[in-house]
RNA sequence: GGGCGAUUAGCUCAGCUGGUCAGAGCGCCACGUUUACACCGUGGAAGUCAGAGGUUCGAACCCUCUAUCGCCCACCA
């Protein structure tokens, strides 16, 4: 490893391919990814949201890797026993769907293969995908513990599924029953509410006339968006208080086409104001109607086959698809004269989340989880603050869902997933529920049994993930040590699907929240803000991006792109900018290595020892480094990763590179002692900076860290920096120098002084402060391109000739004899402009200070700021006015 | 029908509990090769903080309303 990156061997430009190659495997081989095996160390645990084993990773995955790996690496460096537990999900419907599509290309359906062989095919497809996912995560630098890689279909998590099922069944929280559920005719399975997405689609509202039985003069008009369901109508409902229909309640109507007699019932759910105030009731195919039917003891007639076509109950329409049946029914009603009106009407229609097919509500025998008892503690946890959300607003979203939760339909008519652990006795008919994988005999009578055909919703097993991955139901050491986890980091789009379910399962099964913090990231969109999708072809492939720019650049770009819960638009330009930043640090490191090659750096067990240089610029950068260490840590504690990343870039680029290194070049030309001071300071600052950077850009930071003086084997396991006291005096003094340099450069540029020309300057500081300027004399001269022997520093009032340019920076004034270089008229203009600004400034400060309420109510600190402003403005005005007269303005 | 988010420089976004003249990156303009870096340096231009009211000594930030875009939830047939 260390041979790979000798100090002098850093290539001139950061090349991700050569930097990242091998590094990951080296880390892995050193055992760094496993949590440290020290019972004294506090654990820090993140359970990785298991990617579906159905496809390649996309940038969304890269985002979660960046976020979770950042937290893990940071905590690991802090000395926590950091466990990041990776996994993969079998993806239920989605998984089955993918394989069915492949079969279709061979002209086969799963039925051609039969259940066993089909499941085998899915396994064959899924198994290699797990390793592909792992490989892609490795490319991204994910420092998770691969020895604990879990898969939802593995034996242990599968046993956990059965155990939980049995527990809930025994407790009466899982039940089987005929309920109105959402059915996907394409997938031919029941769905949970969450798997149904509602979209507004344009349609019609038909008004149908149902003749009142025994009264040829009367008919009742009902409104419907789904006329074909009239084949299954078993009543007409009106509001009990609706005077228009009160005399008809209890009578019957003759249903057109089928000629069945159905009752007119009264029900509060009917809205008198909508349509005609009378509603047809189809309990088997509408959630509302199902409830009305239940309240009024109405029969339910199922008119649909599992594939969505009309069944024998539909008489002449049998075998038609829903749209076809709708047209046919409307035609027939039209012919028979039962249509009383058609209006345009757009309404929400449920679609299968997975395949997009229109979902049919129908009555079916399914397994459900009773939610009320499970939701209550999950609600309490969020309310009492033991469960927190980042960003906080998702707490409300979570609570709103939990508080309005419906029972969860968990059975799926699929062949891929966890079989429902229920066996039906052929003899006594009783159910055996077991956590064993196979059951041979009825637990009541010993008779032969048949297992339930259905499988569980994939989210059922996902919901157990925080403990099923740790060995539960066995009381393993892992479970003891690492449950509960700390942070659940995932996308907000699966807050209900997954996060909410982990919460109530964790509370129910473990008696403890599975995590204390939920961090939700947003969706990574394309450059114009569209959601990435394969069909749109706007998907950015992380492997391609990492090949070009490196994993570090991709990660840094994603981290600094947007905050929690906020969607982001990813441009290649952002990744380029991140790469450029890495390149900048890279080159600063290269520069530094040259110095370290010549000048030794003192090390102790914690790397370069803290420099004790008395040079102003050294004191300044050390103080700034301490400030950044403190800030970065605070921001990470607050999950403000974006701000932390930007803060580090600003510090390294603007302060370390642009100022410190440039200033340090002066003293590198100086004495041996000075060179040592610079080397020690630079080594310390850079080494600490790379540690801070490491959680965000693991590969490049490691490569650079290896190339500079350090202690220990890897930056990955170096101690997270702790801030020391700041040197505010040095910070203030050097700030003034920087400002003066900038002002002089500005004059030079505006006056078209050749960039290479060394000029003369007299710098005036307030009496008593000349020493602090003197302390940075050579840096000041060099950075502002003032000839060292032509620079005078003194106290007292500035003295200037007519052709001189005078610039002020805070309480420092520089007089630059640029006669011949500066056009007097231009100089007058510049001075007038500055004077104007200074006068405006004075005006603002005076206005503030003249306001009695401000003086009375604003904090002293704020008032003092205004006083200082005013004083500064007055000084500048005096100086500028004097200069203006001197230059004849 | 409820709820949430966004609206700040040409573009992408910061701006923590209200307190100097609003910040960064990219882009733009001018100049530039000096012990690392042109994936760079130096200097610069660029914003009615969506709009309208209000609270306050003071508002990009707090309150009310409005507009545009987006998302989530919802059984009005």
XYZ file of C-alpha atoms in Angstrom, chain A residues 174-680:
507
model
C -52.802 -10.894 11.840
C -56.075 -12.183 10.514
C -57.470 -13.664 7.348
C -60.656 -12.369 5.887
C -62.706 -11.346 2.903
C -62.210 -7.660 2.422
C -62.316 -5.242 -0.393
C -58.766 -4.989 -1.606
C -56.946 -3.524 -4.561
C -56.249 -6.096 -7.201
C -53.834 -5.788 -10.088
C -55.229 -7.788 -12.990
C -51.848 -7.804 -14.719
C -49.822 -8.998 -11.738
C -52.855 -11.016 -10.615
C -52.311 -10.286 -7.009
C -53.692 -8.258 -4.177
C -51.874 -5.015 -3.364
C -51.583 -2.883 -0.274
C -52.963 0.643 -0.294
C -49.452 1.975 -0.702
C -48.844 0.010 -3.853
C -51.735 1.761 -5.546
C -50.991 5.162 -7.017
C -53.893 7.433 -7.803
C -53.819 9.425 -10.973
C -56.465 11.761 -12.245
C -57.798 10.504 -15.538
C -60.438 12.092 -17.736
C -63.652 10.100 -17.903
C -67.381 10.473 -17.878
C -70.132 10.598 -15.382
C -73.056 8.619 -16.664
C -76.558 9.026 -15.307
C -78.448 5.771 -15.348
C -82.158 5.324 -14.812
C -83.247 2.433 -12.630
C -87.048 1.868 -12.847
C -88.823 1.581 -9.524
C -90.430 -1.826 -9.223
C -94.218 -1.768 -9.207
C -94.388 1.893 -10.181
C -94.012 2.283 -13.965
C -94.040 6.076 -13.672
C -91.034 6.337 -11.420
C -87.396 5.801 -11.906
C -84.385 6.657 -9.819
C -81.382 8.173 -11.525
C -77.928 7.231 -10.284
C -74.616 8.683 -11.341
C -71.540 6.582 -11.968
C -68.107 6.772 -13.503
C -68.038 3.013 -13.894
C -71.252 1.903 -15.590
C -70.029 -1.663 -16.111
C -70.127 -2.274 -12.379
C -73.910 -1.998 -12.492
C -73.814 -5.694 -13.327
C -72.862 -6.225 -9.712
C -75.187 -3.673 -8.138
C -77.090 -4.941 -5.140
C -78.810 -1.723 -4.036
C -79.384 1.949 -4.631
C -78.566 4.186 -1.714
C -79.926 7.616 -0.834
C -79.363 9.872 2.120
C -81.843 9.160 4.934
C -82.756 12.822 5.144
C -83.231 13.361 1.420
C -86.847 14.401 0.893
C -86.685 13.603 -2.812
C -86.384 9.925 -2.134
C -87.726 9.361 1.372
C -90.858 7.652 0.105
C -88.816 5.230 -1.953
C -86.643 3.900 0.855
C -87.425 0.240 1.342
C -88.870 -0.154 -2.131
C -87.054 -1.878 -4.953
C -85.765 -1.020 -8.380
C -85.386 -3.340 -11.319
C -81.784 -3.325 -12.451
C -81.587 -2.883 -16.214
C -80.052 -5.652 -18.305
C -79.920 -8.216 -15.510
C -83.492 -7.499 -14.409
C -82.577 -8.237 -10.826
C -84.672 -6.592 -8.141
C -82.517 -4.606 -5.722
C -83.556 -2.519 -2.704
C -83.344 1.207 -2.162
C -81.536 1.773 1.123
C -80.736 4.806 3.222
C -77.148 5.547 4.205
C -75.428 8.572 5.721
C -72.445 8.199 3.430
C -74.451 9.461 0.485
C -73.842 13.080 -0.406
C -77.168 14.664 -1.310
C -75.442 17.439 -3.178
C -73.469 15.270 -5.557
C -75.049 14.130 -8.829
C -78.658 13.117 -8.303
C -78.192 12.264 -4.654
C -78.774 8.610 -5.427
C -75.928 6.198 -5.757
C -75.738 2.689 -7.154
C -74.174 0.267 -4.690
C -71.662 -2.318 -5.893
C -70.239 -3.759 -2.676
C -67.856 -6.088 -4.465
C -66.095 -3.384 -6.447
C -66.042 -0.111 -4.581
C -64.670 0.697 -1.142
C -67.540 3.042 -0.312
C -70.124 0.623 -1.505
C -68.469 -2.157 0.422
C -69.048 -0.183 3.614
C -72.622 0.689 2.647
C -73.199 -2.974 1.883
C -71.839 -4.018 5.221
C -74.024 -1.538 7.093
C -77.144 -2.536 5.189
C -76.524 -6.259 4.974
C -76.373 -6.274 1.243
C -75.019 -9.177 -0.758
C -71.868 -8.615 -2.795
C -71.701 -9.885 -6.334
C -68.243 -10.298 -7.738
C -68.398 -9.741 -11.459
C -64.723 -10.029 -12.221
C -62.179 -12.724 -12.965
C -58.671 -12.420 -11.509
C -57.379 -11.259 -14.876
C -59.771 -8.324 -14.874
C -62.330 -9.641 -17.334
C -66.028 -9.886 -16.585
C -67.088 -13.248 -15.192
C -70.267 -15.268 -15.582
C -72.187 -12.863 -13.335
C -71.930 -10.405 -16.180
C -74.088 -12.542 -18.464
C -73.680 -11.412 -22.046
C -70.588 -9.390 -21.162
C -68.669 -12.332 -19.812
C -65.054 -12.431 -20.950
C -64.857 -8.746 -21.848
C -62.170 -6.530 -20.398
C -63.312 -3.659 -18.251
C -63.030 -0.966 -20.960
C -64.788 -3.192 -23.468
C -67.490 -4.052 -20.989
C -67.931 -0.394 -20.164
C -68.606 0.482 -23.814
C -70.838 -2.509 -24.279
C -72.875 -1.844 -21.154
C -73.291 1.816 -22.061
C -74.374 0.850 -25.583
C -76.870 -1.605 -24.287
C -78.270 0.869 -21.772
C -78.457 3.466 -24.495
C -80.400 1.092 -26.726
C -82.712 0.180 -23.902
C -83.209 3.824 -23.045
C -81.731 3.926 -19.587
C -79.107 6.651 -20.082
C -80.245 10.006 -18.734
C -77.085 11.995 -19.232
C -73.370 11.922 -19.845
C -70.962 14.554 -18.598
C -67.200 14.889 -18.760
C -65.692 13.993 -15.446
C -62.116 13.605 -14.447
C -61.524 11.422 -11.414
C -58.738 9.604 -9.622
C -58.083 6.056 -10.743
C -55.815 3.628 -8.943
C -52.888 2.164 -10.848
C -50.504 -0.589 -9.925
C -47.354 1.026 -8.581
C -45.270 -1.630 -10.256
C -46.784 -2.164 -13.704
C -49.097 0.799 -14.167
C -52.186 -1.298 -14.859
C -55.523 0.060 -13.641
C -56.230 -1.573 -10.333
C -59.615 -3.139 -9.622
C -61.134 -2.983 -6.178
C -62.633 -6.361 -5.408
C -63.547 -8.595 -2.532
C -61.039 -11.256 -1.870
C -59.873 -13.495 0.921
C -56.510 -12.144 2.080
C -54.266 -11.870 5.097
C -54.146 -8.581 6.952
C -52.189 -6.949 9.727
C -54.447 -5.183 12.171
C -52.861 -1.815 12.551
C -54.410 0.111 15.427
C -52.476 -1.558 18.238
C -49.213 -1.449 16.336
C -49.591 2.166 15.275
C -50.262 3.576 18.736
C -46.720 3.199 20.144
C -45.245 4.227 16.799
C -47.243 7.444 17.039
C -46.230 7.989 20.643
C -42.533 7.569 19.797
C -42.634 10.369 17.258
C -44.689 12.585 19.520
C -42.508 12.248 22.566
C -39.393 12.935 20.528
C -37.695 9.582 20.996
C -37.944 9.219 17.224
C -36.699 12.261 15.349
C -36.759 13.179 11.709
C -34.304 15.087 9.544
C -35.708 17.291 8.175
C -38.217 17.760 10.919
C -41.216 18.323 8.684
C -41.439 14.627 7.862
C -42.561 14.005 11.401
C -45.900 15.508 10.475
C -46.119 13.462 7.312
C -45.335 10.324 9.254
C -47.852 11.084 11.979
C -50.581 11.937 9.533
C -50.164 8.567 7.892
C -49.878 6.595 11.106
C -52.913 8.258 12.583
C -55.057 7.412 9.568
C -53.667 3.982 8.959
C -55.768 1.134 7.551
C -55.202 -2.539 8.022
C -52.383 -3.796 5.873
C -53.053 -6.432 3.248
C -49.922 -8.585 3.361
C -50.740 -11.575 1.168
C -49.652 -11.609 -2.447
C -50.634 -14.098 -5.089
C -47.082 -14.400 -6.294
C -44.500 -17.121 -6.481
C -41.509 -15.069 -5.435
C -41.240 -14.174 -1.789
C -41.707 -15.547 1.693
C -44.468 -18.149 1.772
C -47.129 -17.414 4.312
C -46.281 -19.738 7.213
C -49.770 -21.155 7.498
C -50.751 -24.761 6.891
C -54.351 -25.912 6.467
C -55.344 -29.297 7.845
C -57.008 -31.582 5.356
C -58.772 -33.420 8.140
C -59.873 -31.037 10.859
C -59.613 -27.861 8.801
C -57.657 -26.004 11.496
C -54.739 -23.725 10.752
C -51.222 -24.423 11.870
C -49.029 -21.347 12.003
C -45.363 -22.072 12.470
C -41.974 -20.482 12.402
C -40.552 -23.675 10.941
C -39.908 -23.689 7.252
C -41.903 -26.850 6.677
C -44.772 -28.415 8.574
C -45.786 -32.006 7.914
C -48.736 -32.497 10.121
C -51.556 -30.557 11.676
C -50.583 -29.411 15.142
C -54.096 -30.171 16.393
C -54.979 -33.545 14.912
C -51.815 -34.667 13.162
C -53.629 -34.808 9.837
C -52.132 -33.956 6.492
C -51.604 -30.250 5.776
C -51.232 -27.979 2.781
C -49.353 -24.689 2.999
C -51.022 -21.436 2.053
C -50.215 -20.662 -1.566
C -49.574 -16.963 -1.091
C -46.419 -15.068 -0.289
C -45.955 -11.992 1.875
C -45.672 -8.387 0.802
C -41.969 -7.732 0.316
C -42.175 -4.867 2.816
C -43.151 -7.301 5.533
C -39.645 -8.748 5.557
C -38.116 -5.315 4.986
C -39.882 -4.069 8.079
C -37.959 -6.557 10.199
C -34.631 -5.605 8.675
C -33.121 -3.750 11.651
C -33.204 -6.928 13.737
C -33.535 -9.800 11.261
C -30.127 -8.832 9.867
C -28.586 -9.100 13.326
C -29.540 -12.717 13.846
C -32.948 -12.372 15.432
C -34.897 -14.464 16.458
C -31.740 -15.886 17.970
C -30.345 -13.847 20.831
C -27.029 -13.277 19.117
C -24.157 -11.132 20.292
C -24.708 -8.895 17.288
C -28.285 -8.325 18.282
C -27.286 -7.575 21.821
C -24.599 -5.118 20.772
C -25.983 -3.458 17.678
C -29.717 -3.200 18.208
C -31.092 -0.619 18.112
C -29.274 1.113 15.286
C -28.696 4.850 15.296
C -29.677 6.474 12.054
C -32.015 5.266 9.360
C -30.971 7.044 6.196
C -33.244 6.564 3.218
C -35.365 8.318 0.619
C -38.531 10.068 1.687
C -40.506 8.129 -0.904
C -40.355 5.015 1.254
C -41.198 6.714 4.530
C -44.491 4.788 4.764
C -43.517 1.656 2.882
C -40.487 0.994 4.971
C -39.570 3.423 7.730
C -42.992 3.423 9.355
C -43.150 -0.356 9.278
C -39.706 -0.796 10.766
C -40.798 1.468 13.577
C -43.878 -0.490 14.572
C -42.301 -3.886 14.013
C -39.278 -2.877 16.039
C -41.400 -1.590 18.882
C -43.606 -4.674 18.838
C -40.974 -7.364 18.473
C -37.993 -5.826 20.245
C -39.791 -3.482 22.581
C -37.494 -0.729 21.396
C -37.291 1.681 18.480
C -35.063 0.327 15.698
C -33.310 3.737 15.387
C -33.558 7.142 16.999
C -33.094 9.295 13.921
C -34.591 9.101 10.475
C -32.605 11.066 7.902
C -34.472 11.383 4.622
C -32.753 12.368 1.422
C -34.461 13.725 -1.657
C -34.687 12.414 -5.155
C -31.805 12.970 -7.542
C -33.303 14.317 -10.737
C -31.783 15.007 -14.112
C -30.444 18.376 -15.201
C -33.907 19.728 -16.043
C -35.550 18.388 -12.911
C -37.245 15.318 -14.380
C -37.277 12.106 -12.426
C -34.753 9.697 -13.856
C -36.233 6.614 -15.439
C -35.070 3.944 -17.788
C -37.926 4.600 -20.176
C -37.020 8.279 -20.432
C -33.400 7.373 -20.949
C -32.219 10.182 -18.688
C -30.628 7.915 -16.125
C -27.126 8.825 -15.061
C -25.109 5.701 -14.475
C -22.881 5.972 -11.406
C -20.342 3.540 -12.786
C -19.809 5.682 -15.853
C -19.537 8.809 -13.743
C -17.071 7.214 -11.372
C -15.008 5.970 -14.284
C -14.703 9.512 -15.603
C -14.602 11.673 -12.506
C -14.027 9.231 -9.698
C -16.233 8.040 -6.879
C -15.022 10.881 -4.669
C -16.129 13.541 -7.106
C -19.535 11.954 -7.525
C -19.937 11.607 -3.791
C -18.810 15.121 -3.011
C -21.075 16.543 -5.712
C -24.074 14.637 -4.370
C -23.351 15.627 -0.783
C -22.987 19.303 -1.486
C -25.814 19.512 -3.973
C -28.817 19.828 -1.675
C -29.943 19.401 1.860
C -32.066 16.731 3.522
C -35.492 16.044 2.069
C -34.770 18.272 -0.877
C -34.747 16.993 -4.425
C -31.705 17.927 -6.444
C -30.879 18.352 -10.083
C -27.655 16.687 -10.980
C -25.517 18.266 -13.678
C -22.300 16.821 -14.966
C -20.858 20.266 -14.321
C -21.327 19.792 -10.589
C -19.367 16.581 -10.644
C -16.706 18.325 -12.665
C -16.526 21.089 -10.093
C -16.128 18.482 -7.366
C -13.374 16.801 -9.337
C -11.680 20.158 -9.735
C -11.754 20.649 -6.009
C -10.161 17.267 -5.451
C -7.563 18.192 -8.026
C -6.898 21.406 -6.168
C -6.223 19.608 -2.903
C -4.196 17.080 -4.811
C -1.888 19.707 -6.155
C -1.593 21.480 -2.869
C -0.534 18.132 -1.468
C 2.000 17.692 -4.240
C 3.442 21.082 -3.446
C 3.597 20.171 0.200
C 5.311 16.843 -0.420
C 8.211 18.627 -2.058
C 8.719 20.642 1.069
C 8.459 17.619 3.310
C 11.023 15.844 1.187
C 13.530 18.552 2.020
C 12.462 19.556 5.473
C 11.592 16.962 8.069
C 8.353 17.151 9.952
C 8.044 16.142 13.569
C 5.543 13.406 14.271
C 4.009 11.876 17.313
C 1.463 9.068 17.560
C -1.232 11.405 16.309
C 0.550 12.613 13.191
C 2.412 15.903 12.688
C 2.752 17.615 16.019
C 1.014 20.896 16.538
C 3.262 23.691 15.229
C 4.409 26.324 17.697
C 5.509 28.855 15.099
C 5.273 32.490 16.146
C 4.872 33.705 12.563
C 1.600 35.537 12.109
C 0.494 33.627 9.045
C 1.250 30.287 10.721
C -0.664 31.279 13.813
C -3.507 32.367 11.565
C -3.846 29.150 9.566
C -3.561 27.015 12.685
C -6.316 29.002 14.307
C -8.461 28.777 11.206
C -7.922 25.048 11.056
C -9.117 24.716 14.613
C -12.153 26.771 13.736
C -12.937 24.552 10.765
C -12.468 21.390 12.788
C -15.022 22.651 15.287
C -17.435 23.859 12.625
C -17.253 20.700 10.568
C -17.950 18.576 13.572
C -20.875 20.691 14.676
C -22.363 20.561 11.209
C -22.008 16.811 10.955
C -23.678 16.430 14.335
C -26.551 18.451 12.918
C -26.674 16.334 9.744
C -25.757 19.466 7.782
C -23.566 17.597 5.352
C -23.914 20.114 2.575
C -22.688 22.975 4.737
C -19.892 20.844 6.129
C -18.719 19.965 2.632
C -18.839 23.511 1.384
C -17.136 24.775 4.495
C -14.239 22.435 3.976
C -13.893 23.404 0.370
C -13.945 27.102 1.217
C -11.327 26.616 3.879
C -8.993 24.452 1.858
C -9.296 26.345 -1.376
C -9.554 29.941 -0.260
C -7.644 29.995 2.977
C -5.154 27.172 2.796
C -4.312 27.283 -0.916
C -4.926 30.864 -1.920
C -3.497 32.514 1.150
C -1.482 30.247 3.351
C 0.492 28.383 0.730
C 1.072 31.511 -1.297
C 2.245 33.397 1.764
C 4.352 30.499 2.964
C 6.409 30.556 -0.207
C 8.141 33.648 1.123
C 9.492 32.011 4.204
C 10.437 28.884 2.295
C 13.079 31.078 0.747
C 14.174 32.097 4.232
C 16.139 30.523 7.018
C 16.266 26.907 8.059
C 14.112 27.713 11.078
C 11.534 29.383 8.894
C 11.431 26.456 6.519
C 10.890 24.140 9.440
C 8.071 26.287 10.757
C 6.367 26.303 7.408
C 6.807 22.588 6.879
C 5.494 21.754 10.324
